[in-house]
PDB file of C-alpha atoms in Angstrom:
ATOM      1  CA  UNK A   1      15.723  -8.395   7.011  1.00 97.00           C
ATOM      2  CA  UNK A   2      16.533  -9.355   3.511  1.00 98.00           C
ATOM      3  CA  UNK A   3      19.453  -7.507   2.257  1.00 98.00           C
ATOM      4  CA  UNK A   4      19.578  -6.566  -1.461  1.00 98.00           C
ATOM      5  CA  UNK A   5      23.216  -5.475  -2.879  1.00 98.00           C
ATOM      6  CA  UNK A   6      23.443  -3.602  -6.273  1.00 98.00           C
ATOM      7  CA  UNK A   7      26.311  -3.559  -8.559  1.00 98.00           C
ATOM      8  CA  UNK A   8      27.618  -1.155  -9.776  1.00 97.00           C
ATOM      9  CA  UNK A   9      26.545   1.601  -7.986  1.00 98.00           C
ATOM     10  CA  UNK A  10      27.338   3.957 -10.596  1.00 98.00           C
ATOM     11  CA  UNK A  11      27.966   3.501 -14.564  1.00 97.00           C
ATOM     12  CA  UNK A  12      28.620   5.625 -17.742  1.00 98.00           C
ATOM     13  CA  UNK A  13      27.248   4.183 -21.019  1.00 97.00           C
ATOM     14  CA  UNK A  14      27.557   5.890 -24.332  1.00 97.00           C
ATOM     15  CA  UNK A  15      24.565   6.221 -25.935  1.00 97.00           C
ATOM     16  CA  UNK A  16      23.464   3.142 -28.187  1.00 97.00           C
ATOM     17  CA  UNK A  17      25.936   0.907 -25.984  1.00 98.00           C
ATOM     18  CA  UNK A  18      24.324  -1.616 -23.617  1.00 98.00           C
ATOM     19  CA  UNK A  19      24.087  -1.529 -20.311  1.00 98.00           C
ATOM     20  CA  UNK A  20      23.897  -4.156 -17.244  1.00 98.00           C
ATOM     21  CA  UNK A  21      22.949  -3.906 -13.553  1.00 98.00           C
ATOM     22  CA  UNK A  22      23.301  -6.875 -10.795  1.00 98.00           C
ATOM     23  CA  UNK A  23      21.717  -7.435  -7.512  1.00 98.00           C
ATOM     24  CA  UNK A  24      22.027  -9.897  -4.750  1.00 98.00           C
ATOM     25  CA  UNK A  25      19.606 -11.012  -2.221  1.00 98.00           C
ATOM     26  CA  UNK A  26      20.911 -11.920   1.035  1.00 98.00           C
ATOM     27  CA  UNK A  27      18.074 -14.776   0.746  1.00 98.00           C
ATOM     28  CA  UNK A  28      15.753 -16.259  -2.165  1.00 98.00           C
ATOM     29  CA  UNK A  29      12.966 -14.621  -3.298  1.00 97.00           C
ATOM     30  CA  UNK A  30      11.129 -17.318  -4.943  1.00 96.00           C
ATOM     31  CA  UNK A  31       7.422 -17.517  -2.805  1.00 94.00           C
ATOM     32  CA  UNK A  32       6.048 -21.263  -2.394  1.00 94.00           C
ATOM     33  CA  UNK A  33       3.622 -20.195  -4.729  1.00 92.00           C
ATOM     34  CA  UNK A  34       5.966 -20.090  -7.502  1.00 93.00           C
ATOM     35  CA  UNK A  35       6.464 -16.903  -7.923  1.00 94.00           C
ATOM     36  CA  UNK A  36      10.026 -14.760  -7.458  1.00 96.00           C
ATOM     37  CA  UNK A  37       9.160 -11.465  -5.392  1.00 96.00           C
ATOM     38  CA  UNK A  38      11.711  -8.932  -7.035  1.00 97.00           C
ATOM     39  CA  UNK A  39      11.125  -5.918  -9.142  1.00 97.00           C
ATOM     40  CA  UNK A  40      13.449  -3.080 -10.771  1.00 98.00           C
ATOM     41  CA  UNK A  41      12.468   0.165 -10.762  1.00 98.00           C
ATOM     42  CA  UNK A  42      13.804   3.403 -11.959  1.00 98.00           C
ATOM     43  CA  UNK A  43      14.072   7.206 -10.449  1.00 98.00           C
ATOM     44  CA  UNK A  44      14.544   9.364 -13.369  1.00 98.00           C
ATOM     45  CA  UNK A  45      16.053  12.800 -11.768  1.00 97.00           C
ATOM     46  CA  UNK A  46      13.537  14.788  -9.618  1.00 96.00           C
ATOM     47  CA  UNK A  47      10.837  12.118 -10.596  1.00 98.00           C
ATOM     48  CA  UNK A  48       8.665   9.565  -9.003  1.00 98.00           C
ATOM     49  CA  UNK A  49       9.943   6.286  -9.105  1.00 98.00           C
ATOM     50  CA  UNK A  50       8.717   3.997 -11.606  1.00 98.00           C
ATOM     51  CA  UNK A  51       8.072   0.023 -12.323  1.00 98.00           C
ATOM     52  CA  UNK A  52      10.579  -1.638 -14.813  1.00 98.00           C
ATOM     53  CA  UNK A  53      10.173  -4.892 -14.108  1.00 97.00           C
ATOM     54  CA  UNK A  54       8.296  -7.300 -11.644  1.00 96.00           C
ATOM     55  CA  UNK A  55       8.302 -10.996 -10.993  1.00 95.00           C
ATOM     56  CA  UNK A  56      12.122 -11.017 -11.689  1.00 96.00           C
ATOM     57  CA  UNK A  57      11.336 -10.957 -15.812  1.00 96.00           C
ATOM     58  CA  UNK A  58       8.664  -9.589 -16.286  1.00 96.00           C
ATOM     59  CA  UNK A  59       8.552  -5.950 -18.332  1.00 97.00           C
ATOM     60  CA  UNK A  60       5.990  -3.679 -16.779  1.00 95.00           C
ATOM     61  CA  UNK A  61       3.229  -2.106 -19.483  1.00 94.00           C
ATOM     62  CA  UNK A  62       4.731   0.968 -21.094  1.00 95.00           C
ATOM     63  CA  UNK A  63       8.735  -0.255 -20.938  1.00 97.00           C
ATOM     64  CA  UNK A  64      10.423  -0.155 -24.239  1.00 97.00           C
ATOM     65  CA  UNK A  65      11.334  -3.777 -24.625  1.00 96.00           C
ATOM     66  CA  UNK A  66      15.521  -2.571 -24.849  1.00 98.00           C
ATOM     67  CA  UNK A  67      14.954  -3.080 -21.159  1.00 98.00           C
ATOM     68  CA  UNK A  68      14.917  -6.976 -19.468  1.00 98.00           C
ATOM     69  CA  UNK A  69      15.505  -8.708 -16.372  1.00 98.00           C
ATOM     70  CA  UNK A  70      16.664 -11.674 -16.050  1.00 97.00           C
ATOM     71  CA  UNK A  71      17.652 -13.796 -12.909  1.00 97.00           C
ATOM     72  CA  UNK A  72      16.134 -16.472 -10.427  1.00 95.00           C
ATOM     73  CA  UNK A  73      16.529 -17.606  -6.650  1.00 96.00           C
ATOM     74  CA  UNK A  74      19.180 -14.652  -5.324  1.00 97.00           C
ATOM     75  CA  UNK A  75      20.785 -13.412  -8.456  1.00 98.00           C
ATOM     76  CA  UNK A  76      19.322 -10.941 -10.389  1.00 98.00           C
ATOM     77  CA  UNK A  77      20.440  -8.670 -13.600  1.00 98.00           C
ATOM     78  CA  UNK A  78      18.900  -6.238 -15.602  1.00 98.00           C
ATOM     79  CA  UNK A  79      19.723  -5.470 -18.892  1.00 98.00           C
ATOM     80  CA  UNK A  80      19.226  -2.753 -21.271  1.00 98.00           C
ATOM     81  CA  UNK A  81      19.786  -3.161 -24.850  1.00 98.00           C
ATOM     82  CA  UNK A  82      20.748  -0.220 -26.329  1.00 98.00           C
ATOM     83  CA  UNK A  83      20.989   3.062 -23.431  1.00 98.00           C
ATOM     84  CA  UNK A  84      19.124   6.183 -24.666  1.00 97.00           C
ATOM     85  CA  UNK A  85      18.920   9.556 -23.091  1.00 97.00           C
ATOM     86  CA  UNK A  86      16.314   9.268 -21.409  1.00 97.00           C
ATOM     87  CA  UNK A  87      17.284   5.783 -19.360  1.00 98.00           C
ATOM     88  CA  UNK A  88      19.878   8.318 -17.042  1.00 98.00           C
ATOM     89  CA  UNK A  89      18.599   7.819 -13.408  1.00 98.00           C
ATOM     90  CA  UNK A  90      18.956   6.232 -10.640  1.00 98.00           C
ATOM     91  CA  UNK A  91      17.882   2.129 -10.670  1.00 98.00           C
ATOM     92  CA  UNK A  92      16.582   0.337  -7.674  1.00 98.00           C
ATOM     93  CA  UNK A  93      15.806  -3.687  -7.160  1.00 98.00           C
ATOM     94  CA  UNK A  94      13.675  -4.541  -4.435  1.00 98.00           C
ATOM     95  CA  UNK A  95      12.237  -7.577  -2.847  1.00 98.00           C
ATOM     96  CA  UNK A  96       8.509  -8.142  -1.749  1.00 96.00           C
ATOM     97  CA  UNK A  97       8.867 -11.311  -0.379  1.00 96.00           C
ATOM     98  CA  UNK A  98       8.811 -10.621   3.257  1.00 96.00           C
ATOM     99  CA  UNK A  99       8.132  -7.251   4.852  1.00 96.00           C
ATOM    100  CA  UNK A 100      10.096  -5.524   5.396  1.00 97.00           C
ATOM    101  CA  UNK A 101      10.417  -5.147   1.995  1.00 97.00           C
ATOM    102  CA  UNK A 102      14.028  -3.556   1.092  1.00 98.00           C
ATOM    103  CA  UNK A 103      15.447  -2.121  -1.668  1.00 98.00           C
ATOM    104  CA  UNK A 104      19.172  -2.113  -3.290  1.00 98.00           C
ATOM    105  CA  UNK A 105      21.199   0.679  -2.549  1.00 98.00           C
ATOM    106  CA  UNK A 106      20.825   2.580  -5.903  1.00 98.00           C
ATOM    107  CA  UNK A 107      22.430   2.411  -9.278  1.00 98.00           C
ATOM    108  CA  UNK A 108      23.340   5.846 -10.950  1.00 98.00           C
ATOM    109  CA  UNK A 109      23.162   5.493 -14.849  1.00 98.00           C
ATOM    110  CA  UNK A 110      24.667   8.358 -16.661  1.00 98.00           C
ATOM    111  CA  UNK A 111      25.339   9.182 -20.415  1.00 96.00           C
ATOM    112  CA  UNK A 112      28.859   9.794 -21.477  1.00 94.00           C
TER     113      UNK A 112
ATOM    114  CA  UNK B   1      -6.629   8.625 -15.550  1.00 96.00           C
ATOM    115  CA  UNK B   2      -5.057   6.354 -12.721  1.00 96.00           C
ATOM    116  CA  UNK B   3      -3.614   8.506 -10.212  1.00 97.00           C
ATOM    117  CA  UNK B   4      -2.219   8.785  -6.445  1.00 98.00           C
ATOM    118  CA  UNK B   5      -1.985  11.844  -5.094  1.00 98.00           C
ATOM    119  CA  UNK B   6      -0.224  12.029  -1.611  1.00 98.00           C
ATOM    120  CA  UNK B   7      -0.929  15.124   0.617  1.00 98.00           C
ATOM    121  CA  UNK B   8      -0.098  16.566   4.244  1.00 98.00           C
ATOM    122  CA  UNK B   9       3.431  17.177   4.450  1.00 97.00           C
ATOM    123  CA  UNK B  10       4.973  20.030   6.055  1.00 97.00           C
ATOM    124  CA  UNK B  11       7.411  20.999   8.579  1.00 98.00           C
ATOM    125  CA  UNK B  12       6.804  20.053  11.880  1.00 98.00           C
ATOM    126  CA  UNK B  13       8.713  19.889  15.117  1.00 98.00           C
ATOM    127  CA  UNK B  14      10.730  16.756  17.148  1.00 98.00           C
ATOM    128  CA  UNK B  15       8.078  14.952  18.772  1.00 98.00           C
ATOM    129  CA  UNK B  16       5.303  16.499  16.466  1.00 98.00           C
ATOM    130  CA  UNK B  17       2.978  14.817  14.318  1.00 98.00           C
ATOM    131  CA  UNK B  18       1.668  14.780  11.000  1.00 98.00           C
ATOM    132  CA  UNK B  19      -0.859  12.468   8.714  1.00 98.00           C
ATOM    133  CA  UNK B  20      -0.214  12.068   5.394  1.00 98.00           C
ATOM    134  CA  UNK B  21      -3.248  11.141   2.947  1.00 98.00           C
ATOM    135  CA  UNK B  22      -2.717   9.110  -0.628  1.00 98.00           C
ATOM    136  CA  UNK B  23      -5.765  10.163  -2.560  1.00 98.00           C
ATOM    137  CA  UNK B  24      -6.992   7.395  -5.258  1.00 98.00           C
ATOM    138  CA  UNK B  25      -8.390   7.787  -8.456  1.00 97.00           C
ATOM    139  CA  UNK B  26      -8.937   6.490 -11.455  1.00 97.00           C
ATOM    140  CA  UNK B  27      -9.072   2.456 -10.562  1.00 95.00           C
ATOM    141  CA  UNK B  28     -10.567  -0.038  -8.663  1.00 94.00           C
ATOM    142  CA  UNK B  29      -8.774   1.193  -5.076  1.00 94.00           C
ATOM    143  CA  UNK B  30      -9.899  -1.641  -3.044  1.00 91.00           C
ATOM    144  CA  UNK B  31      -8.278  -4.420  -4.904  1.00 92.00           C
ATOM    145  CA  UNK B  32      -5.042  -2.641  -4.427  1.00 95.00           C
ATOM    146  CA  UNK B  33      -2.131  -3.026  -1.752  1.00 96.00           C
ATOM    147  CA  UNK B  34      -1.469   0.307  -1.107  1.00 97.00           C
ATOM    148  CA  UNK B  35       2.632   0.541   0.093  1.00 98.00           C
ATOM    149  CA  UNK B  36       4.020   4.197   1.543  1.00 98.00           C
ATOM    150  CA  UNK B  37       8.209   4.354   0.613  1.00 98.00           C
ATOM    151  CA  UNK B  38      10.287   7.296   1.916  1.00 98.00           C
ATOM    152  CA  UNK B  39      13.173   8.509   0.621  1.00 98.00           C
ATOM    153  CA  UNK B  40      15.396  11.379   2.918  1.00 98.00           C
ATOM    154  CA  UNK B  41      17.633  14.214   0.808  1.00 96.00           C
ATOM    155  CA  UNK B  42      20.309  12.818  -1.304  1.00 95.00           C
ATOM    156  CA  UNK B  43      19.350   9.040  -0.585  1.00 97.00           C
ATOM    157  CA  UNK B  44      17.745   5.747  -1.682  1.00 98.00           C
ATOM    158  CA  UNK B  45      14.145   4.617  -1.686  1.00 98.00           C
ATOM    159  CA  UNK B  46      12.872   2.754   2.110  1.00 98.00           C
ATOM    160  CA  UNK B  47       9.986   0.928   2.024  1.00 98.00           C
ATOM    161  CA  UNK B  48       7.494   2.073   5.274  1.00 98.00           C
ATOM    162  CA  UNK B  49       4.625   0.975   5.857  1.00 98.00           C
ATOM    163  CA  UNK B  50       1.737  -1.403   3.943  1.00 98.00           C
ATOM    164  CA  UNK B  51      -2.105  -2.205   3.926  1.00 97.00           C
ATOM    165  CA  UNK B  52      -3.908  -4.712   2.629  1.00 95.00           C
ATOM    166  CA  UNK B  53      -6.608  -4.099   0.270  1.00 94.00           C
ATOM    167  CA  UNK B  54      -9.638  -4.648   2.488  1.00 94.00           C
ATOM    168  CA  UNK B  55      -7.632  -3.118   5.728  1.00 95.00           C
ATOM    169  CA  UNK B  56      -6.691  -6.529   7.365  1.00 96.00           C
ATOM    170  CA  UNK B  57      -3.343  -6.632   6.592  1.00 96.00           C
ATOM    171  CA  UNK B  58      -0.670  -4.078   7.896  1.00 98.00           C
ATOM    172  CA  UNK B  59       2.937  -4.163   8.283  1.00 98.00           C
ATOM    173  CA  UNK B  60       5.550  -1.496   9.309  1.00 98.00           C
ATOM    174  CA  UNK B  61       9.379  -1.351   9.113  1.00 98.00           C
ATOM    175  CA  UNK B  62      11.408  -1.304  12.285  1.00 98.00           C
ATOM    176  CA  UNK B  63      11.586   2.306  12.119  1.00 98.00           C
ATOM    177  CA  UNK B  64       8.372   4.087  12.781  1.00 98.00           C
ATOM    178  CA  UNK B  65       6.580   0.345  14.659  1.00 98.00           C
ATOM    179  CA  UNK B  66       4.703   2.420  17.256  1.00 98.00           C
ATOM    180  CA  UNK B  67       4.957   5.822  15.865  1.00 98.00           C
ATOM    181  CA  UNK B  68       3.270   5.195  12.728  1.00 98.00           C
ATOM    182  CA  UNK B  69      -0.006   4.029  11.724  1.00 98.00           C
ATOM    183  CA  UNK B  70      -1.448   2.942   8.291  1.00 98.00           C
ATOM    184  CA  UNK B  71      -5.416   3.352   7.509  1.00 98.00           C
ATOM    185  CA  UNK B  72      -7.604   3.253   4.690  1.00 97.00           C
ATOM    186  CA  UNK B  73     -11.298   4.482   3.894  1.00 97.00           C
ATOM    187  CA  UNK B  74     -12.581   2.473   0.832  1.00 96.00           C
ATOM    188  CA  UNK B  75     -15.459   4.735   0.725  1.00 97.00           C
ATOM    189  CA  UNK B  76     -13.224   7.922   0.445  1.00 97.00           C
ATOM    190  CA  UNK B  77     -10.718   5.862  -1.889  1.00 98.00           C
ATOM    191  CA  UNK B  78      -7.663   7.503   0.499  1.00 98.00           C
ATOM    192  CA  UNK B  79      -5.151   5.880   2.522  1.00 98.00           C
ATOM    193  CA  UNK B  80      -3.319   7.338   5.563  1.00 98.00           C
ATOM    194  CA  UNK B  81      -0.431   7.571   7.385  1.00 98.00           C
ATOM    195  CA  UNK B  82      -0.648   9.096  10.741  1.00 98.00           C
ATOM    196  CA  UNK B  83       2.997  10.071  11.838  1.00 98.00           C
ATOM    197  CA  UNK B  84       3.685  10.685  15.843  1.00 98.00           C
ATOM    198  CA  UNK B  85       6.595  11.381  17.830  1.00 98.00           C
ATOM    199  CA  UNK B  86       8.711  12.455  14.843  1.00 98.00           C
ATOM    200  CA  UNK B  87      12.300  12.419  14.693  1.00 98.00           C
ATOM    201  CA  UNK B  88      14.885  14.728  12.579  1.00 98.00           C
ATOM    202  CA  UNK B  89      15.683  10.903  10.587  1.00 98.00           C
ATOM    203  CA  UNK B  90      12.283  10.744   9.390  1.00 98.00           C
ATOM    204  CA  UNK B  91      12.849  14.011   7.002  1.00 98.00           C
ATOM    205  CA  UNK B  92      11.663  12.272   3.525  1.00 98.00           C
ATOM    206  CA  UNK B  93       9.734  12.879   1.079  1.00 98.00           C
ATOM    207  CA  UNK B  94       7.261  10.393   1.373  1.00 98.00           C
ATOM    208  CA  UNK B  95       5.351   8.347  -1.552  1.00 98.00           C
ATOM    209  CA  UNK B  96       2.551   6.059  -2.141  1.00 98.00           C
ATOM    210  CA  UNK B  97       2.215   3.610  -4.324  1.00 98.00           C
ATOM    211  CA  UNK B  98      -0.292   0.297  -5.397  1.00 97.00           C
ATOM    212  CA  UNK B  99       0.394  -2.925  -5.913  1.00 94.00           C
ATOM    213  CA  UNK B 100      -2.273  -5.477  -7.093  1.00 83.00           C
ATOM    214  CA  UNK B 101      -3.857  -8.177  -5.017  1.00 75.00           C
ATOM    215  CA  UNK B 102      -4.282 -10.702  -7.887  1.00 75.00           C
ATOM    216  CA  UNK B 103      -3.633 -14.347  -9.147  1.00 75.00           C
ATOM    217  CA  UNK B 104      -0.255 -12.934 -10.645  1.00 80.00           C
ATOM    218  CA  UNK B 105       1.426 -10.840  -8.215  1.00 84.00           C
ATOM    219  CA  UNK B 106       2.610  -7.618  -9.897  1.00 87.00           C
ATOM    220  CA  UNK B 107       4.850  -4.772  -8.747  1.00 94.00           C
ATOM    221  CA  UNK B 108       4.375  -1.396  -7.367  1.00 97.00           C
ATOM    222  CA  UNK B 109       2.873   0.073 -10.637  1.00 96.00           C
ATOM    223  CA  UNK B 110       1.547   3.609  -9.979  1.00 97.00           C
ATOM    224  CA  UNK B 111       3.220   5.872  -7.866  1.00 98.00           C
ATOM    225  CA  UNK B 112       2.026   9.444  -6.083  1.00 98.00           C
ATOM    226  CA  UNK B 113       4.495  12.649  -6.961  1.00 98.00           C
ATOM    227  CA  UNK B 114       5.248  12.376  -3.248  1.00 98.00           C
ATOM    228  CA  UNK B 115       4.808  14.782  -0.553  1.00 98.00           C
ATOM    229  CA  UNK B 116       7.355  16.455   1.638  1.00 98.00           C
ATOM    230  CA  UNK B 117       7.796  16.038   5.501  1.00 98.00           C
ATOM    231  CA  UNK B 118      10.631  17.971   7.034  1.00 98.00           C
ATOM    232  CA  UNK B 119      11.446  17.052  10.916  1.00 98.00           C
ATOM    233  CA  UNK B 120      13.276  20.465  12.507  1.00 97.00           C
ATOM    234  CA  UNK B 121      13.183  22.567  15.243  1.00 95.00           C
TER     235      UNK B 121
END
């Protein structure tokens, strides 16, 4: 199985400051077909998650563009610009590459 | 609106069994992956179980192989996920969620509010 390691697994951003998560893939995600199988998604608290990003880059429709990912092959970041209240949740990479598809263990964004 | 709505979760005993529906609406359901990810009390998201748009594709984690099986009816827009021989680990509330079958792969874009499966004696 593909294993996908998140760092860190917890941060505390003032409000306004920027913010960064990393994650590793034990192997590439980039398909023969061109395409890079990894998406960010976040769990706001007692929500569904949600999609962030897909295709490694690529903002999903209704994220506020202070939110990007960036990253190719096995290394992986996502960036937000500017943290707001409402960005406090728990953030999740995952690669759909090869089933089983597998997730990072969890990145808990808080306000300070 | 576009909406999953996942359904069937309860409490059930070791070795019981449940099936779990993940109601469509909304879009076009059969050009959609539809993906079921669990997640148990206080942890992370696992990915269980998938089905291809038109059925012919399925794929399970380790975990539940040949305890759980994946369905869909097209006609009924509804997937399923028939659960047997249930163990306390899979205690989760389960989700569904879509993902396209398109030129441009995209990512798992709608979710279901999730439903709740407890495993206890």
């Amino acid at each position: 199985d593909i294993v996908m390691t998140q760092s860190p697994l917890s941060l505390a951003v003032t409000p306004g400051e920027p913010a960064s998560i990393s994650c590793r893939s034990s192997q590439s995600l980039l398909h023969s077909n061109g395409y890079t199988y990894f998406d960010w998604y976040l769990q706001r608290p007692g929500q569904s998650p949600q999609l962030l990003i897909y295709l490694g880059s690529n903002r999903a429709s209704g994220v506020p563009d202070r939110f990007s990912g960036s990253g190719s092959g096995t290394d992986f970041t996502l960036r937000i610009s500017r943290v707001e209240a409402e960005d406090v949740g728990l953030y999740y990479c995952m690669q759909a590459l090869l089933t089983p598809h597998t997730f990072g263990q969890g990145t808990k964004l808080e306000i300070k | 609106e576009v909406q999953l709505v996942e359904s069937g979760g309860g409490l059930v005993q070791p070795g019981g069994s449940l099936r779990l529906s993940c109601a469509a609406s909304g879009f076009m359901f059969n050009n959609y992956w539809i993906h079921w990810v669990r997640q148990a009390p206080g942890n992370g998201l696992v990915w269980v179980a998938r089905i291809k748009s038109d059925g012919t594709v399925i794929n399970y984690a380790d975990s539940v192989k040949g305890r759980f099986t994946i369905s869909r009816d097209n006609a009924k827009n509804t997937v399923y996920l028939q659960m047997n021989s249930l163990r306390a680990e899979d205690t989760a509330v389960y989700y569904c969620a879509r993902r396209a079958v398109a030129v441009v792969p995209g990512g798992m874009d709608v979710w279901g509010q999730g439903t709740t499966v407890t495993v206890s004696s």
